[in-house]
Coordinates of C-alpha atoms and ligand atoms in Angstrom, one line a residue:
Chain A
M18 CA -48.8 40.2 35.9
T19 CA -51.0 41.6 33.2
T20 CA -54.7 40.9 33.0
S21 CA -54.1 38.5 30.0
D22 CA -52.2 36.1 32.4
T23 CA -54.9 36.0 35.0
A24 CA -58.2 34.3 34.1
T25 CA -61.1 36.5 35.0
D26 CA -64.1 35.1 36.9
A27 CA -66.1 34.8 33.7
Q28 CA -63.2 33.0 31.9
L29 CA -62.8 30.7 34.9
S30 CA -66.5 29.7 34.9
A31 CA -66.4 29.1 31.2
L32 CA -63.4 26.8 31.7
E33 CA -65.2 25.0 34.5
A34 CA -68.3 24.6 32.5
R35 CA -66.4 23.1 29.6
F36 CA -64.6 20.7 32.0
E37 CA -68.0 19.6 33.6
D38 CA -69.4 19.2 30.1
T39 CA -66.6 16.9 29.0
I40 CA -67.1 14.7 32.1
A41 CA -70.9 14.7 31.6
R42 CA -70.4 13.4 28.0
S43 CA -68.2 10.7 29.5
E44 CA -65.3 12.0 27.4
R45 CA -61.8 11.9 28.8
I46 CA -59.8 14.8 30.3
E47 CA -56.4 15.0 28.8
P48 CA -53.2 16.4 30.3
R49 CA -53.2 19.9 28.7
D50 CA -56.9 20.5 29.3
W51 CA -57.9 23.0 32.0
M52 CA -58.9 21.2 35.2
P53 CA -60.0 22.2 38.7
E54 CA -57.1 22.2 41.1
G55 CA -59.0 19.8 43.4
Y56 CA -59.4 17.3 40.5
R57 CA -55.7 17.5 39.7
K58 CA -54.5 17.1 43.3
T59 CA -56.9 14.2 43.9
L60 CA -55.6 12.4 40.8
V61 CA -52.0 13.0 41.8
R62 CA -52.6 11.5 45.2
Q63 CA -54.5 8.6 43.8
I64 CA -52.2 7.7 40.9
A65 CA -48.9 8.3 42.8
Q66 CA -50.0 6.1 45.7
H67 CA -51.3 3.5 43.3
A68 CA -47.8 3.6 41.7
H69 CA -46.2 3.3 45.2
S70 CA -48.4 0.3 45.9
E71 CA -47.1 -1.5 42.8
I72 CA -43.5 -0.7 43.6
I73 CA -43.7 -1.7 47.3
G74 CA -45.9 -4.7 46.3
M75 CA -42.8 -6.3 44.7
Q76 CA -41.3 -6.9 48.1
P77 CA -43.6 -9.4 49.8
E78 CA -43.4 -11.7 46.8
G79 CA -39.8 -10.9 45.9
N80 CA -39.0 -12.4 49.3
W81 CA -39.7 -15.9 47.7
I82 CA -37.9 -15.6 44.4
T83 CA -34.7 -17.2 45.6
R84 CA -36.6 -20.0 47.4
A85 CA -39.2 -20.9 44.7
P86 CA -39.4 -24.7 44.6
S87 CA -38.7 -25.2 40.9
L88 CA -37.2 -23.3 38.0
R89 CA -40.8 -23.1 36.5
R90 CA -42.1 -21.4 39.6
K91 CA -39.1 -19.1 39.8
A92 CA -39.5 -18.0 36.2
I93 CA -43.2 -17.3 36.8
L94 CA -42.6 -15.4 40.0
L95 CA -39.8 -13.3 38.4
A96 CA -42.1 -12.4 35.6
K97 CA -44.9 -11.5 37.9
V98 CA -42.7 -9.3 40.1
Q99 CA -41.3 -7.6 37.0
D100 CA -44.8 -6.8 35.9
E101 CA -45.5 -5.1 39.2
A102 CA -42.4 -2.9 38.5
G103 CA -43.9 -2.1 35.1
H104 CA -47.3 -1.2 36.6
G105 CA -45.5 1.2 38.9
L106 CA -43.8 2.8 36.0
Y107 CA -46.9 3.1 33.8
L108 CA -48.5 4.9 36.8
Y109 CA -45.6 7.2 37.6
S110 CA -45.7 8.1 33.9
A111 CA -49.4 8.9 34.1
A112 CA -48.9 11.0 37.3
E113 CA -46.1 13.0 35.6
T114 CA -48.6 14.3 33.0
L115 CA -50.2 16.2 36.0
G116 CA -47.1 18.3 36.6
V117 CA -45.3 16.3 39.3
S118 CA -41.9 14.6 38.8
R119 CA -41.0 11.0 39.3
G120 CA -38.2 12.0 41.7
E121 CA -40.4 14.0 44.0
L122 CA -42.9 11.1 44.2
T123 CA -40.2 8.6 45.1
E124 CA -39.0 11.0 47.8
M125 CA -42.5 11.5 49.2
L126 CA -42.8 7.7 49.4
I127 CA -39.5 7.0 51.2
E128 CA -40.2 9.9 53.6
G129 CA -43.5 8.3 54.5
R130 CA -45.5 11.4 53.4
Q131 CA -47.4 9.5 50.7
K132 CA -48.8 6.0 51.4
Y133 CA -49.3 2.8 49.6
S134 CA -51.8 0.0 50.0
S135 CA -51.7 -1.5 53.5
I136 CA -51.9 -5.1 52.2
F137 CA -48.2 -4.9 51.5
N138 CA -47.4 -4.3 55.1
Y139 CA -48.3 -7.9 55.9
P140 CA -45.4 -10.5 55.8
T141 CA -45.2 -13.5 53.5
L142 CA -44.5 -16.2 56.0
S143 CA -44.8 -19.3 53.7
Y144 CA -44.4 -20.1 50.1
A145 CA -48.2 -20.6 49.9
D146 CA -48.5 -16.8 50.4
V147 CA -47.2 -16.3 46.8
G148 CA -50.3 -18.2 45.6
T149 CA -52.7 -16.5 48.0
I150 CA -51.4 -13.1 47.0
G151 CA -51.9 -13.9 43.3
W152 CA -55.4 -15.2 43.9
L153 CA -56.8 -12.8 46.5
V154 CA -54.7 -9.7 46.5
D155 CA -54.3 -9.5 42.7
G156 CA -58.0 -10.6 42.5
A157 CA -59.0 -7.7 44.7
A158 CA -56.8 -5.4 42.7
I159 CA -58.6 -6.5 39.5
C160 CA -62.0 -5.6 41.0
N161 CA -60.6 -2.2 41.8
Q162 CA -58.7 -1.6 38.5
V163 CA -61.2 -2.8 35.9
P164 CA -63.6 0.1 36.6
L165 CA -60.6 2.4 36.5
C166 CA -60.1 1.7 32.8
R167 CA -63.0 4.1 32.3
T168 CA -61.8 6.7 34.7
S169 CA -62.2 10.3 33.5
Y170 CA -58.5 11.1 33.3
G171 CA -57.1 9.7 30.0
P172 CA -53.6 8.8 30.9
Y173 CA -54.8 7.0 34.1
G174 CA -57.4 5.0 32.2
R175 CA -54.9 4.0 29.5
A176 CA -52.3 2.9 32.1
M177 CA -55.1 0.8 33.8
I178 CA -55.9 -0.9 30.5
R179 CA -52.3 -2.1 30.2
V180 CA -52.3 -3.1 33.9
C181 CA -55.5 -5.1 33.7
K182 CA -54.3 -7.1 30.7
E183 CA -51.4 -8.3 32.9
E184 CA -53.3 -8.9 36.1
S185 CA -55.2 -11.9 34.7
F186 CA -51.9 -13.8 34.5
H187 CA -51.1 -12.8 38.1
Q188 CA -54.3 -14.1 39.5
R189 CA -54.3 -17.3 37.5
Q190 CA -50.7 -18.2 38.3
G191 CA -51.5 -17.8 42.0
Y192 CA -54.7 -19.9 41.9
E193 CA -52.9 -22.6 39.9
L194 CA -50.1 -22.6 42.5
L195 CA -52.6 -23.2 45.3
M196 CA -54.4 -25.9 43.3
T197 CA -51.1 -27.7 42.9
M198 CA -50.5 -27.5 46.6
M199 CA -54.0 -28.7 47.4
Q200 CA -53.3 -31.8 45.4
G201 CA -50.2 -32.5 47.5
T202 CA -49.7 -33.7 51.0
E203 CA -51.8 -32.9 54.1
E204 CA -49.1 -30.5 55.3
Q205 CA -49.3 -28.6 52.0
R206 CA -53.1 -28.3 52.2
A207 CA -52.7 -27.0 55.7
M208 CA -50.2 -24.4 54.5
V209 CA -52.7 -23.1 51.9
Q210 CA -55.5 -22.9 54.5
E211 CA -53.3 -21.1 57.0
S212 CA -52.2 -18.6 54.3
V213 CA -55.8 -17.9 53.2
N214 CA -56.7 -17.4 56.8
R215 CA -54.1 -14.7 57.2
F216 CA -54.8 -12.9 53.9
W217 CA -58.6 -12.9 53.7
W218 CA -59.4 -10.0 56.0
P219 CA -56.5 -7.8 54.8
A220 CA -57.7 -8.5 51.2
L221 CA -61.3 -7.3 52.2
M222 CA -59.7 -4.1 53.7
M223 CA -58.1 -3.3 50.3
F224 CA -61.5 -1.9 49.2
G225 CA -61.3 0.8 51.9
P226 CA -63.6 1.7 54.8
P227 CA -67.4 1.4 54.5
D228 CA -69.1 4.0 52.2
E229 CA -70.5 6.0 55.2
D230 CA -66.9 6.6 56.3
S231 CA -65.6 7.7 52.9
P232 CA -66.6 11.3 52.7
N233 CA -64.7 12.0 49.4
T234 CA -66.3 9.2 47.4
A235 CA -69.2 11.4 46.2
Q236 CA -66.8 14.0 44.8
S237 CA -64.5 11.4 43.2
M238 CA -67.5 9.8 41.6
A239 CA -68.9 13.1 40.3
W240 CA -65.5 13.7 38.7
G241 CA -65.6 10.3 37.1
I242 CA -62.3 9.4 38.9
K243 CA -64.0 6.7 40.9
R244 CA -66.7 4.5 39.3
N245 CA -68.0 2.3 42.1
T246 CA -68.2 2.6 45.9
N247 CA -66.0 0.7 48.3
D248 CA -68.8 -1.5 49.5
D249 CA -70.0 -2.3 46.0
L250 CA -66.6 -3.5 45.0
R251 CA -66.0 -5.4 48.2
Q252 CA -69.4 -7.2 47.7
R253 CA -68.4 -8.1 44.1
F254 CA -65.1 -9.5 45.3
V255 CA -66.7 -11.7 48.1
D256 CA -69.3 -13.0 45.6
M257 CA -66.5 -13.9 43.1
S258 CA -64.2 -15.5 45.7
V259 CA -66.6 -17.8 47.5
P260 CA -67.0 -20.3 44.6
Q261 CA -63.3 -20.1 43.8
A262 CA -62.6 -21.1 47.4
E263 CA -65.0 -24.0 47.1
A264 CA -63.3 -25.2 43.9
L265 CA -60.0 -25.0 45.7
G266 CA -61.2 -26.8 48.9
V267 CA -60.4 -24.0 51.4
T268 CA -62.6 -21.9 53.6
F269 CA -62.6 -18.3 54.6
P270 CA -62.2 -17.4 58.3
D271 CA -65.6 -15.7 58.6
P272 CA -68.4 -17.4 60.5
D273 CA -70.9 -14.8 59.2
L274 CA -70.1 -15.6 55.5
K275 CA -73.2 -17.1 53.9
W276 CA -75.4 -16.8 50.8
N277 CA -78.3 -14.5 51.2
A278 CA -80.9 -15.5 48.6
E279 CA -83.0 -12.4 49.2
R280 CA -80.2 -10.1 48.3
G281 CA -78.7 -12.4 45.7
H282 CA -75.3 -11.8 47.4
H283 CA -73.2 -13.2 50.2
D284 CA -73.5 -11.7 53.7
F285 CA -70.1 -11.4 55.4
G286 CA -68.6 -10.0 58.6
E287 CA -67.0 -6.7 59.2
P288 CA -63.2 -6.3 58.8
D289 CA -61.3 -5.0 61.8
W290 CA -61.1 -1.3 60.8
D291 CA -59.0 -0.4 63.8
E292 CA -56.4 -2.7 62.6
F293 CA -56.6 -1.1 59.2
M294 CA -56.1 2.4 60.6
Q295 CA -53.2 1.2 62.6
V296 CA -51.5 -0.3 59.5
V297 CA -52.1 2.9 57.5
K298 CA -50.6 4.9 60.3
G299 CA -47.4 2.9 60.0
N300 CA -47.9 0.3 62.8
G301 CA -48.4 -2.8 60.6
P302 CA -46.1 -5.7 60.9
C303 CA -43.8 -4.7 58.0
N304 CA -44.3 -0.9 57.4
A305 CA -40.8 0.1 58.6
Q306 CA -39.1 -2.8 56.8
R307 CA -40.8 -2.0 53.4
I308 CA -39.9 1.7 53.5
A309 CA -36.3 1.0 54.7
H310 CA -35.8 -1.4 51.9
R311 CA -37.1 1.1 49.3
R312 CA -35.0 3.9 50.7
T313 CA -31.8 1.7 50.6
A314 CA -32.5 0.7 47.0
H315 CA -33.0 4.4 46.1
E316 CA -30.0 5.7 47.9
D317 CA -27.7 2.9 46.8
G318 CA -28.7 3.6 43.2
A319 CA -27.9 7.3 43.5
W320 CA -24.3 7.0 42.1
V321 CA -25.6 5.0 39.2
R322 CA -28.1 7.7 38.3
E323 CA -25.5 10.4 38.6
A324 CA -22.9 8.5 36.6
A325 CA -25.3 7.8 33.8
L326 CA -26.1 11.5 33.6
A327 CA -22.4 12.5 33.6
F328 CA -21.7 9.9 30.9
A329 CA -24.6 11.3 28.8
D330 CA -23.4 14.9 29.3
R331 CA -19.9 13.9 28.2
Q332 CA -21.1 12.0 25.1
R333 CA -23.1 15.1 24.1
E334 CA -20.1 17.4 24.5
A335 CA -17.9 15.0 22.5
A336 CA -20.5 14.9 19.7
R337 CA -20.5 18.7 19.6
A338 CA -16.7 19.0 19.5
Chain B
M2 CA -64.2 6.3 62.6
S3 CA -61.4 7.9 60.7
G4 CA -62.3 11.3 59.4
Q5 CA -59.9 10.5 56.6
D6 CA -61.1 9.3 53.3
F7 CA -59.7 6.2 51.7
T8 CA -60.5 5.7 48.1
T9 CA -60.6 2.1 47.0
E10 CA -59.0 3.1 43.8
G11 CA -55.5 3.1 45.1
G12 CA -55.5 0.2 42.7
H13 CA -53.9 -2.5 44.7
G14 CA -55.8 -1.2 47.7
A15 CA -57.2 1.8 49.6
V16 CA -55.0 4.8 50.1
P17 CA -55.7 8.1 51.8
L18 CA -56.8 11.0 49.7
Q19 CA -56.5 13.5 52.6
G20 CA -53.6 14.5 54.7
V21 CA -51.2 13.5 51.9
P22 CA -49.2 16.0 49.9
A23 CA -49.7 16.2 46.2
A24 CA -46.3 17.8 45.4
K25 CA -42.9 18.7 46.9
P26 CA -41.5 22.1 46.9
G27 CA -38.8 22.2 44.2
H28 CA -39.9 18.9 42.7
G29 CA -37.4 16.9 44.7
S30 CA -33.7 17.0 45.4
E31 CA -32.0 15.2 42.5
R32 CA -31.3 16.3 38.9
E33 CA -33.5 13.7 37.1
W34 CA -32.9 11.8 33.9
P35 CA -34.8 13.4 31.1
L36 CA -38.3 12.4 30.3
Y37 CA -38.8 10.5 27.0
E38 CA -42.1 9.8 25.2
V39 CA -42.4 6.2 23.8
F40 CA -44.1 5.1 20.6
V41 CA -44.6 1.5 19.7
R42 CA -45.5 -0.1 16.3
G43 CA -47.8 -3.0 17.4
K44 CA -47.2 -5.0 14.2
R45 CA -46.2 -4.5 10.6
G46 CA -48.7 -2.3 8.7
L47 CA -49.6 -0.2 11.7
N48 CA -48.4 3.3 12.8
H49 CA -46.3 3.8 15.8
V50 CA -48.6 4.8 18.6
H51 CA -47.8 6.7 21.8
V52 CA -47.9 4.4 24.8
G53 CA -46.5 6.4 27.7
S54 CA -43.2 7.9 28.9
L55 CA -40.1 7.0 30.9
H56 CA -36.9 8.5 32.2
A57 CA -33.5 7.7 30.8
A58 CA -30.1 9.3 30.7
D59 CA -29.7 9.1 26.9
D60 CA -31.4 7.8 23.8
E61 CA -29.9 4.3 23.9
M62 CA -31.0 3.8 27.5
A63 CA -34.4 5.1 26.7
L64 CA -34.8 2.5 24.0
R65 CA -33.7 -0.3 26.3
H66 CA -36.1 0.8 29.0
A67 CA -38.9 1.2 26.6
R68 CA -38.5 -2.4 25.5
D69 CA -38.7 -3.6 29.1
V70 CA -41.5 -1.4 30.3
Y71 CA -43.8 -1.3 27.3
T72 CA -43.1 -4.5 25.3
R73 CA -42.9 -7.5 27.7
R74 CA -45.6 -9.5 25.8
N75 CA -45.1 -9.0 22.0
E76 CA -46.8 -5.6 22.1
G77 CA -44.5 -4.3 19.4
V78 CA -42.1 -4.8 16.5
S79 CA -40.5 -1.4 16.7
V80 CA -40.1 1.4 19.2
W81 CA -39.4 5.1 18.8
V82 CA -38.4 7.3 21.7
V83 CA -38.1 11.1 21.8
Q84 CA -37.2 13.5 24.6
A85 CA -40.5 15.0 25.8
R86 CA -39.1 18.5 25.4
H87 CA -38.7 18.0 21.7
V88 CA -42.4 17.3 21.1
A89 CA -44.2 20.4 19.9
A90 CA -48.0 20.1 20.6
S91 CA -51.2 21.9 19.8
S92 CA -53.5 22.3 22.7
P93 CA -55.7 19.2 22.6
D94 CA -58.7 21.2 23.7
E95 CA -61.7 20.7 21.4
K96 CA -62.4 24.4 21.1
D97 CA -58.8 25.0 20.0
P98 CA -59.0 27.6 17.2
M99 CA -56.4 25.6 15.4
F100 CA -59.0 23.0 14.4
A101 CA -61.8 25.4 13.8
P102 CA -61.2 26.0 10.1
S103 CA -61.9 22.4 9.2
G104 CA -65.4 22.6 10.7
D105 CA -66.8 24.8 7.9
K106 CA -65.2 22.9 5.0
V107 CA -67.9 20.3 4.6
Y108 CA -67.1 19.9 0.9
R109 CA -64.0 18.0 2.0
H110 CA -66.1 15.0 2.8
P111 CA -67.5 12.5 0.3
T112 CA -71.0 12.8 1.9
F113 CA -71.2 16.4 0.7
Y114 CA -71.9 15.3 -2.9
S115 CA -75.3 13.8 -3.8
I116 CA -75.0 11.3 -6.6
P117 CA -78.0 9.3 -7.9
D118 CA -78.4 5.8 -6.3
D119 CA -78.2 4.0 -9.7
V120 CA -74.7 5.2 -10.5
P121 CA -72.6 2.1 -9.7
H122 CA -69.3 1.9 -7.7
M123 CA -69.6 5.4 -6.2
Ligands
FE2_5 FE1 -50.0 -4.6 39.7
FE2_6 FE1 -50.6 -7.8 40.0

């Protein structure tokens, strides 16, 4: 290698200074800009696993497509699940601008080396879960994703803007579904409450462990990747959800949940972080099933991907001849 | 508790930022469909704007996929796709010497010329 290929220390610190400067001015970093290796890797992990969450997230709800109670509900659910596929694709596309390939990310997902949000390792036991997921799980996702529209990495922020536009439909269809059930029979109301009871705590865990247990938060916030801390976002979500639950006529399974006039926020109990860690490690109710399903879909599709490439190759040769 | 950091911004939920690989040696085992860049005209009268990318085996498939991925809600009236390897690009870096010459040509801007206030329609 000649010296012109290797950045000297002085060149490197000039590049670093320019990067820091761009972040300080709240301008976006774009794919071909120089960036610190730690920034690039953190982004790849975050964006790739965000993409995996969207893709795996199709499964719990997809479970109910064939059993939706009406054509209207089926059409809505199909559109919602298709959106989640789209979210995954926007995000894989953003990750690829950082020098990784879609194929390698998919392989790291089905090999269990990269993770996805633990919320999707819980089963959807009743049709009310479709509504609860839209309301609480997509609701929590909105709290996370709205600040990400201003994240420092351009392609990630732009993907988030597209995603956020669609999430509002997801949350509203879920809430409307639950409202409809709450106006139904006693059994239907009980189904909604039972579903909310199961999803409330896992939804709170979506925001991640408490701030004091999140050692990377400071670095991610300094880089402008992350905009709010875990606890801030969780508080925002609780404060938003309580009046929505009241309007719906359901309760949350937390005896410590109450308004604190002094703080101007709701107090609430501590999620079971041991359970969270167990699910992340692969011991949740559906981890194995979710990955097995994704692996089967990927492997069963291999011949289609190969055949399409062979066909394209042949068309190109024919055009040349 | 964990020693592992979970960022909330896994989007749909917290995901670990440590103990997770950011790449695979050799970029994976399959030959992949080529990468296409996608441009959408939002409505008549506007330019096509870059919206993202996707993989497809050929141009026709790229157009079909672009329609499904990027225009599910009337986001466009026309789509262009082009293989990413055919895009020639300057470096977007602000200090790129390519854009330096325009910095000292202030006379290219209307504000360079002072005209008395009482001259109409200027
Ligand atoms: Fe999504
Ligand atoms: Fe969603």
